[in-house]
Tab-separated table of C-alpha atoms and ligand atoms in Angstrom:
chain	number	residue	atom	x	y	z
A	1	MET	CA	57.957	90.479	75.084
A	2	GLY	CA	59.154	92.817	72.317
A	3	ILE	CA	59.499	96.538	71.996
A	4	VAL	CA	56.203	98.149	72.871
A	5	ASN	CA	54.899	101.161	70.979
A	6	ASP	CA	52.172	103.547	71.880
A	7	GLN	CA	49.206	102.430	69.731
A	8	SER	CA	47.997	105.993	69.344
A	9	ALA	CA	51.215	106.912	67.529
A	10	PRO	CA	51.027	106.942	63.720
A	11	SER	CA	51.741	103.433	62.464
A	12	LEU	CA	53.581	102.403	59.356
A	13	VAL	CA	52.356	99.822	56.872
A	14	VAL	CA	55.386	98.350	55.161
A	15	VAL	CA	54.824	96.826	51.752
A	16	ASP	CA	58.396	96.484	50.520
A	17	PRO	CA	59.582	93.031	51.722
A	18	ALA	CA	63.236	94.158	51.894
A	19	LEU	CA	62.235	97.126	54.027
A	20	ALA	CA	59.984	94.931	56.179
A	21	ASP	CA	62.873	92.530	56.640
A	22	SER	CA	65.282	95.232	57.683
A	23	LEU	CA	62.679	96.733	60.068
A	24	GLU	CA	62.183	93.316	61.603
A	25	ARG	CA	65.924	92.988	62.100
A	26	LEU	CA	66.116	96.407	63.688
A	27	ARG	CA	63.239	95.526	65.980
A	28	SER	CA	64.962	92.361	67.136
A	29	VAL	CA	68.193	94.302	67.852
A	30	VAL	CA	66.227	96.739	70.011
A	31	ASP	CA	64.293	93.934	71.724
A	32	THR	CA	67.394	92.004	72.704
A	33	ALA	CA	69.599	94.988	73.597
A	34	VAL	CA	71.101	94.876	77.076
A	35	ASP	CA	70.717	98.641	77.358
A	36	GLY	CA	67.373	100.278	77.865
A	37	ILE	CA	66.005	102.180	74.855
A	38	ILE	CA	63.202	104.682	75.328
A	39	THR	CA	61.749	107.122	72.819
A	40	ILE	CA	59.793	110.199	73.796
A	41	ASP	CA	57.967	112.888	71.846
A	42	GLU	CA	58.449	116.641	72.082
A	43	ARG	CA	56.323	116.827	75.234
A	44	GLY	CA	58.394	114.175	77.022
A	45	VAL	CA	55.707	111.519	76.615
A	46	ILE	CA	57.045	107.981	76.259
A	47	ASP	CA	56.051	106.383	72.976
A	48	SER	CA	58.217	103.284	72.903
A	49	VAL	CA	60.228	101.263	75.350
A	50	ASN	CA	62.263	98.090	74.926
A	51	PRO	CA	62.166	95.136	77.383
A	52	ALA	CA	65.549	96.017	78.955
A	53	ALA	CA	64.363	99.530	79.834
A	54	ALA	CA	61.132	98.260	81.386
A	55	ARG	CA	63.071	95.699	83.463
A	56	MET	CA	65.610	98.256	84.583
A	57	PHE	CA	62.946	100.580	85.945
A	58	GLY	CA	60.728	97.801	87.345
A	59	TYR	CA	57.648	98.406	85.169
A	60	ALA	CA	55.695	96.414	82.637
A	61	PRO	CA	56.297	98.128	79.260
A	62	ASP	CA	52.710	99.241	78.767
A	63	GLU	CA	52.703	100.932	82.169
A	64	LEU	CA	55.244	103.374	80.758
A	65	LEU	CA	53.647	104.180	77.410
A	66	GLY	CA	51.850	107.500	77.239
A	67	ARG	CA	53.332	108.667	80.549
A	68	ASN	CA	55.776	111.496	81.021
A	69	VAL	CA	59.363	110.297	81.094
A	70	SER	CA	59.981	112.427	84.199
A	71	MET	CA	58.424	109.557	86.205
A	72	LEU	CA	61.763	107.761	85.686
A	73	MET	CA	63.798	110.550	87.273
A	74	PRO	CA	64.383	111.484	90.877
A	75	SER	CA	63.863	115.021	92.192
A	76	PRO	CA	64.739	117.736	91.230
A	77	HIS	CA	65.133	116.568	87.606
A	78	ALA	CA	61.644	115.046	87.523
A	79	GLU	CA	60.000	118.413	88.217
A	80	ALA	CA	62.390	120.294	85.955
A	81	HIS	CA	62.375	117.969	82.939
A	82	ASP	CA	59.502	119.595	81.034
A	83	GLY	CA	61.372	122.888	81.395
A	84	TYR	CA	64.642	121.335	80.118
A	85	LEU	CA	62.837	120.024	77.055
A	86	GLU	CA	61.096	123.320	76.368
A	87	HIS	CA	64.354	125.201	76.748
A	88	TYR	CA	66.026	122.922	74.217
A	89	LEU	CA	63.154	123.158	71.719
A	90	ASN	CA	63.140	126.965	71.983
A	91	THR	CA	66.862	127.662	72.018
A	92	GLY	CA	68.530	124.580	70.537
A	93	GLN	CA	70.958	124.637	73.480
A	94	ALA	CA	71.627	121.037	74.434
A	95	ARG	CA	72.699	119.998	77.912
A	96	ILE	CA	72.423	116.289	77.353
A	97	ILE	CA	71.290	115.630	73.781
A	98	GLY	CA	74.213	114.382	71.714
A	99	ILE	CA	76.476	114.556	74.778
A	100	GLY	CA	75.564	111.768	77.195
A	101	ARG	CA	75.817	111.947	80.965
A	102	GLU	CA	75.982	109.888	84.110
A	103	LEU	CA	72.891	110.583	86.168
A	104	HIS	CA	70.544	108.940	88.649
A	105	ALA	CA	67.313	107.297	87.568
A	106	ARG	CA	64.265	106.309	89.614
A	107	ARG	CA	62.832	102.806	89.790
A	108	ARG	CA	59.172	102.018	90.319
A	109	ASP	CA	59.808	101.398	94.048
A	110	GLY	CA	61.280	104.888	94.379
A	111	SER	CA	64.895	103.745	94.703
A	112	ALA	CA	67.507	105.574	92.665
A	113	PHE	CA	70.213	103.942	90.576
A	114	PRO	CA	73.189	105.318	88.655
A	115	MET	CA	72.912	105.237	84.894
A	116	ARG	CA	74.635	106.469	81.767
A	117	LEU	CA	72.178	108.253	79.509
A	118	ALA	CA	72.803	109.050	75.856
A	119	VAL	CA	70.078	111.000	74.087
A	120	SER	CA	69.766	111.603	70.372
A	121	GLU	CA	67.211	113.559	68.419
A	122	MET	CA	65.101	112.381	65.506
A	123	ARG	CA	63.407	114.738	63.053
A	124	PHE	CA	60.562	113.463	60.895
A	125	SER	CA	59.565	114.730	57.461
A	126	ASP	CA	56.320	116.180	58.846
A	127	GLY	CA	58.316	118.417	61.209
A	128	ARG	CA	57.748	116.335	64.335
A	129	ARG	CA	60.717	115.756	66.568
A	130	ALA	CA	61.363	112.917	68.965
A	131	PHE	CA	64.166	111.784	71.227
A	132	THR	CA	65.775	108.408	71.831
A	133	GLY	CA	67.403	107.740	75.184
A	134	ILE	CA	69.803	104.821	75.642
A	135	VAL	CA	70.153	103.918	79.286
A	136	THR	CA	72.939	101.792	80.773
A	137	ASP	CA	72.477	100.661	84.351
A	138	LEU	CA	75.721	101.423	86.224
A	139	THR	CA	74.698	99.833	89.552
A	140	ASP	CA	77.007	96.797	89.240
A	141	ARG	CA	79.868	98.849	87.927
A	142	ARG	CA	79.652	101.330	90.802
A	143	ARG	CA	79.445	98.478	93.333
A	144	LEU	CA	82.562	96.892	91.859
A	145	GLU	CA	84.435	100.188	91.855
A	146	ARG	CA	83.549	100.582	95.531
A	147	GLN	CA	84.648	97.017	96.221
A	148	VAL	CA	87.989	97.522	94.462
A	149	LEU	CA	88.564	100.716	96.460
A	150	GLU	CA	87.553	98.971	99.686
A	151	SER	CA	89.860	96.060	99.031
A	152	ALA	CA	92.713	98.516	98.342
A	153	ALA	CA	91.868	100.317	101.603
A	154	SER	CA	91.724	97.078	103.583
A	155	GLU	CA	95.071	96.023	102.077
A	156	GLN	CA	96.486	99.353	103.237
A	157	ARG	CA	95.074	98.797	106.735
A	158	ARG	CA	96.661	95.338	106.805
A	159	ILE	CA	100.001	96.737	105.714
A	160	GLY	CA	99.719	99.508	108.316
A	161	GLN	CA	99.070	96.900	110.986
A	162	ASP	CA	101.985	94.747	109.778
A	163	LEU	CA	104.251	97.780	109.883
A	164	HIS	CA	103.108	98.684	113.363
A	165	ASP	CA	103.235	95.203	114.857
A	166	GLY	CA	106.379	94.011	113.082
A	167	LEU	CA	108.698	96.643	111.782
A	168	CYS	CA	107.974	99.327	114.380
A	169	GLN	CA	108.585	96.889	117.240
A	170	GLN	CA	111.843	95.698	115.703
A	171	LEU	CA	113.086	99.216	115.103
A	172	ALA	CA	112.173	100.141	118.675
A	173	ALA	CA	114.171	97.119	119.931
A	174	LEU	CA	117.034	98.199	117.697
A	175	GLY	CA	116.934	101.680	119.227
A	176	VAL	CA	117.126	100.209	122.744
A	177	SER	CA	120.087	97.960	121.821
A	178	ILE	CA	121.990	100.855	120.256
A	179	GLU	CA	121.270	103.009	123.331
A	180	MET	CA	122.695	100.262	125.588
A	181	LEU	CA	125.826	100.002	123.441
A	182	LYS	CA	126.290	103.734	123.558
A	183	ARG	CA	126.012	103.719	127.358
A	184	LYS	CA	128.522	100.880	127.630
A	185	SER	CA	131.042	102.519	125.327
A	186	SER	CA	130.722	105.851	127.174
A	187	GLN	CA	131.508	103.951	130.410
A	188	GLY	CA	134.646	102.569	128.734
A	189	SER	CA	133.375	98.945	128.527
A	190	THR	CA	134.320	96.856	125.522
A	191	ILE	CA	131.503	96.065	123.105
A	192	ASP	CA	130.423	92.431	122.975
A	193	PRO	CA	130.468	91.209	119.304
A	194	ALA	CA	127.404	89.032	120.073
A	195	GLN	CA	125.472	92.220	120.751
A	196	LEU	CA	126.510	93.654	117.372
A	197	ASP	CA	125.402	90.413	115.733
A	198	LYS	CA	122.006	90.775	117.388
A	199	ILE	CA	121.672	94.289	116.015
A	200	ARG	CA	122.646	93.123	112.536
A	201	GLN	CA	120.046	90.363	112.744
A	202	LEU	CA	117.360	92.808	113.808
A	203	LEU	CA	118.290	95.081	110.922
A	204	ASN	CA	118.126	92.216	108.430
A	205	ASN	CA	114.721	91.163	109.743
A	206	SER	CA	113.446	94.723	109.456
A	207	LEU	CA	114.763	94.979	105.919
A	208	GLY	CA	113.060	91.688	104.987
A	209	GLN	CA	109.761	92.922	106.364
A	210	LEU	CA	110.054	96.235	104.607
A	211	ARG	CA	110.666	94.436	101.305
A	212	GLN	CA	107.550	92.331	101.837
A	213	VAL	CA	105.475	95.437	102.479
A	214	ALA	CA	106.895	97.106	99.376
A	215	HIS	CA	106.077	94.005	97.297
A	216	GLY	CA	102.564	93.921	98.706
A	217	LEU	CA	102.027	97.546	97.695
A	218	GLN	CA	103.425	97.121	94.188
A	219	PRO	CA	103.411	93.410	93.386
A	220	VAL	CA	104.763	93.744	89.876
A	221	SER	CA	106.910	96.838	89.567
A	222	PHE	CA	109.149	96.055	92.516
A	223	ARG	CA	110.494	92.939	90.874
A	224	ALA	CA	113.099	92.878	88.216
A	225	GLY	CA	111.596	90.818	85.393
A	226	GLY	CA	108.165	92.486	85.599
A	227	LEU	CA	104.984	90.465	85.276
A	228	PRO	CA	106.578	87.070	84.381
A	229	ALA	CA	108.807	87.264	87.468
A	230	ALA	CA	105.926	88.396	89.676
A	231	LEU	CA	103.776	85.462	88.495
A	232	ARG	CA	106.606	82.978	89.074
A	233	GLU	CA	106.899	84.294	92.608
A	234	LEU	CA	103.127	84.059	93.084
A	235	ALA	CA	103.332	80.396	92.059
A	236	MET	CA	106.192	79.763	94.481
A	237	MET	CA	104.412	81.475	97.364
A	238	THR	CA	101.203	79.547	96.638
A	239	ALA	CA	103.028	76.199	96.521
A	240	ASP	CA	104.820	77.039	99.749
A	241	ARG	CA	101.829	78.276	101.634
A	242	PHE	CA	99.256	75.681	100.601
A	243	HIS	CA	101.512	72.675	99.963
A	244	VAL	CA	100.239	72.204	96.423
A	245	CYS	CA	102.031	71.937	93.125
A	246	CYS	CA	101.779	75.422	91.654
A	247	ARG	CA	103.896	76.334	88.626
A	248	ALA	CA	104.126	79.380	86.433
A	249	ARG	CA	105.075	79.011	82.803
A	250	CYS	CA	105.740	82.515	81.555
A	251	ALA	CA	107.381	83.486	78.292
A	252	ASN	CA	110.164	85.922	79.069
A	253	ASP	CA	108.946	88.347	76.424
A	254	ALA	CA	105.435	88.246	77.888
A	255	ASP	CA	105.747	91.450	79.861
A	256	VAL	CA	103.616	94.564	79.530
A	257	ASP	CA	104.943	98.102	79.473
A	258	ASP	CA	101.961	99.588	81.199
A	259	GLN	CA	102.194	99.253	84.976
A	260	THR	CA	98.455	99.402	85.597
A	261	THR	CA	97.830	96.626	83.075
A	262	ALA	CA	100.533	94.481	84.683
A	263	ASP	CA	99.054	95.058	88.162
A	264	HIS	CA	95.531	94.131	87.012
A	265	LEU	CA	96.779	90.941	85.334
A	266	TYR	CA	98.720	90.015	88.461
A	267	ARG	CA	95.654	90.551	90.686
A	268	ILE	CA	93.523	88.443	88.327
A	269	ALA	CA	96.067	85.608	88.553
A	270	GLN	CA	96.218	86.010	92.338
A	271	GLU	CA	92.422	85.778	92.781
A	272	ALA	CA	92.113	82.860	90.321
A	273	THR	CA	94.901	80.981	92.120
A	274	GLY	CA	93.273	81.614	95.496
A	275	ASN	CA	89.928	80.390	94.153
A	276	ALA	CA	91.517	77.240	92.705
A	277	ILE	CA	92.811	76.326	96.163
A	278	LYS	CA	89.849	77.548	98.212
A	279	HIS	CA	86.945	76.353	96.060
A	280	GLY	CA	88.484	73.885	93.621
A	281	LYS	CA	90.523	72.098	96.324
A	282	ALA	CA	93.071	71.753	93.549
A	283	ARG	CA	96.332	69.897	94.093
A	284	GLN	CA	97.838	71.346	90.935
A	285	VAL	CA	97.597	74.900	89.653
A	286	ARG	CA	99.294	76.227	86.545
A	287	ILE	CA	99.722	79.883	85.700
A	288	ASN	CA	100.488	80.466	82.010
A	289	LEU	CA	101.517	83.758	80.506
A	290	ALA	CA	102.094	83.558	76.774
A	291	THR	CA	102.407	85.724	73.702
A	292	PRO	CA	100.134	84.214	71.027
A	293	PRO	CA	101.222	84.466	67.366
A	294	VAL	CA	98.453	87.005	66.690
A	295	GLY	CA	100.017	89.379	69.251
A	296	GLY	CA	98.775	90.570	72.604
A	297	LEU	CA	99.078	88.555	75.770
A	298	TRP	CA	97.331	85.507	77.092
A	299	LEU	CA	97.019	84.731	80.811
A	300	ALA	CA	95.463	81.505	82.045
A	301	VAL	CA	95.170	79.990	85.504
A	302	MET	CA	94.263	76.299	85.265
A	303	ASP	CA	93.582	73.922	88.102
A	304	ASN	CA	92.806	70.243	88.536
A	305	GLY	CA	90.188	70.785	91.217
A	306	VAL	CA	86.500	69.972	91.451
A	307	GLY	CA	85.508	72.549	88.823
A	308	PHE	CA	82.726	75.090	88.964
A	309	PRO	CA	79.508	73.946	90.576
A	310	GLY	CA	76.669	73.053	88.175
A	311	ALA	CA	76.681	70.953	85.070
A	312	ASN	CA	77.682	73.566	82.494
A	313	VAL	CA	80.495	75.942	81.922
A	314	PRO	CA	79.397	79.166	83.561
A	315	PRO	CA	77.957	80.933	80.511
A	316	THR	CA	78.353	84.370	81.985
A	317	VAL	CA	80.647	86.054	84.413
A	318	PRO	CA	79.877	86.120	87.231
A	319	PRO	CA	77.692	83.006	87.599
A	320	PRO	CA	74.316	84.289	88.755
A	321	THR	CA	74.260	82.290	91.982
A	322	THR	CA	77.470	83.490	93.592
A	323	SER	CA	77.590	86.057	96.360
A	324	GLY	CA	81.405	86.407	96.259
A	325	MET	CA	83.091	89.339	94.580
A	326	GLY	CA	86.260	87.707	93.219
A	327	LEU	CA	84.939	86.743	89.783
A	328	ARG	CA	83.182	90.061	89.375
A	329	ILE	CA	86.313	91.968	90.300
A	330	MET	CA	88.431	89.870	87.913
A	331	LYS	CA	85.986	90.700	85.122
A	332	TYR	CA	85.997	94.359	86.152
A	333	ARG	CA	89.809	94.419	86.059
A	334	ALA	CA	89.846	92.725	82.632
A	335	ASP	CA	87.338	95.282	81.315
A	336	ALA	CA	89.442	98.106	82.735
A	337	ILE	CA	92.442	97.028	80.638
A	338	GLY	CA	90.397	96.100	77.553
A	339	ALA	CA	90.971	92.348	77.917
A	340	ASP	CA	88.589	89.497	77.225
A	341	PHE	CA	87.793	87.447	80.346
A	342	ARG	CA	86.459	83.902	80.343
A	343	ILE	CA	86.011	80.954	82.645
A	344	ARG	CA	86.265	77.507	81.143
A	345	ARG	CA	85.411	74.076	82.430
A	346	ARG	CA	88.242	71.612	81.916
A	347	ARG	CA	88.039	67.855	81.812
A	348	ARG	CA	89.150	68.129	85.406
A	349	GLY	CA	89.031	71.481	87.126
A	350	ALA	CA	88.583	75.026	85.925
A	351	ALA	CA	90.465	77.578	83.872
A	352	VAL	CA	90.345	81.334	84.110
A	353	CYS	CA	91.548	82.979	80.906
A	354	CYS	CA	92.287	86.559	80.125
A	355	ALA	CA	93.292	87.699	76.633
A	356	LEU	CA	94.817	91.117	76.148
A	357	PRO	CA	94.569	92.325	72.534
A	358	PRO	CA	97.782	93.540	70.813
A	359	ALA	CA	96.714	97.183	70.955
A	360	ARG	CA	96.502	97.093	74.763
A	361	ARG	CA	99.912	95.643	75.477
B	401	ATP	N1	88.707	77.456	90.516
B	401	ATP	C1	87.468	77.233	90.956
B	401	ATP	N2	87.022	75.952	91.099
B	401	ATP	C2	85.762	75.698	91.529
B	401	ATP	N3	84.849	76.648	91.826
B	401	ATP	C3	85.230	77.937	91.708
B	401	ATP	C4	86.549	78.302	91.262
B	401	ATP	N4	86.623	79.650	91.230
B	401	ATP	C5	85.442	80.102	91.646
B	401	ATP	N5	84.605	79.099	91.929
B	401	ATP	C6	83.179	79.193	92.322
B	401	ATP	O1	82.734	80.514	92.053
B	401	ATP	C7	82.226	81.093	93.225
B	401	ATP	C8	82.524	82.571	93.221
B	401	ATP	O2	83.911	82.848	93.359
B	401	ATP	P1	84.325	84.330	93.790
B	401	ATP	O3	85.799	84.438	93.694
B	401	ATP	O4	83.524	85.303	92.969
B	401	ATP	O5	83.804	84.448	95.264
B	401	ATP	P2	84.435	83.884	96.620
B	401	ATP	O6	85.811	83.346	96.343
B	401	ATP	O7	83.430	82.949	97.173
B	401	ATP	O8	84.508	85.150	97.530
B	401	ATP	P3	85.568	86.364	97.405
B	401	ATP	O9	86.388	86.156	96.147
B	401	ATP	O10	84.715	87.576	97.322
B	401	ATP	O11	86.399	86.281	98.625
B	401	ATP	C9	82.838	80.337	94.354
B	401	ATP	O12	82.019	80.363	95.498
B	401	ATP	C10	82.954	78.940	93.785
B	401	ATP	O13	81.719	78.271	93.905
B	402	MG	MG1	87.318	84.431	95.357
């Protein structure tokens, strides 16, 4: 299925082979584009649509041709669109053309989805004008953003609960012990050193818990040694908790100045390590953080587990069959910091790789 044009539109007979070749190339770019591409005339009537656009809106391409583009918009924009177009043609004042916006679009089944729309104008030699809209479906991106926010909120709830159940109880016990000592000393009794020891122990426990909470909130910045140190600690905690061999090999100069970038890389390593244990049943996990000669930073989490299900290396991220969010969120995090994210099949096990280009470090 290629780009579909309205047959009633003026057609072009191309005789120059070089021109025909370049038109053919252009057509194949449009046909295979991931984004939807729709052109409309001055009245808002659709005169061409590429396969991605038709898929996105749930129509067959020829169901869209010749119809008003407002059918792809929810209320109130659908009713107002002819007016927007007229206003632009009369006044030249653009609200969207040449600017681009995030809006909602309407699928065939009436459901709305978030999209980024970029519109540009074309002017033909005969005076006709037309508009090209490039539509990016933001549904997955929005879902991931929600998921990242939810996981941050659930982490906060967990920390709140830990603070309440652990630290608050210990501090309350500390308060009671100090109150008892005060009463004793006001009655002239001597203070038992064992009681002071108990208080010191409670204080040390509380301090330990507080440190853990602080580390949980800011996994990288709280450690001296930045990202390499945080990853070494992740490896130690993983080995300890799951009784596997988990090692981090991190170049000491492989730190990043930007805190957000460091946090995202740490969370990617954390999810990949968790997956290696949970899904790969790995006995060995290696976390590598290196500075390649070309610059930038290279993070890889490699395991010796069962590998990804299916015969091939997952060609895309996430694999289409998974319902989990971990891989999607790792990819989202990598995108957010401008890094390349890949999953590789190893001779035994899997590898999750994330390459940060020099400019992003
Ligand atoms: N290291 C690995 N070895 C083998 N399979 C893996 C590995 N990492 C991921 N997978 C496969 O990819 C799937 C998706 O992983 P993903 O992290 O996205 O979801 P999840 O771990 O199942 O759930 P969530 O991360 O949302 O808690 C897993 O169900 C598993 O089949
Ligand atoms: Mg996971």
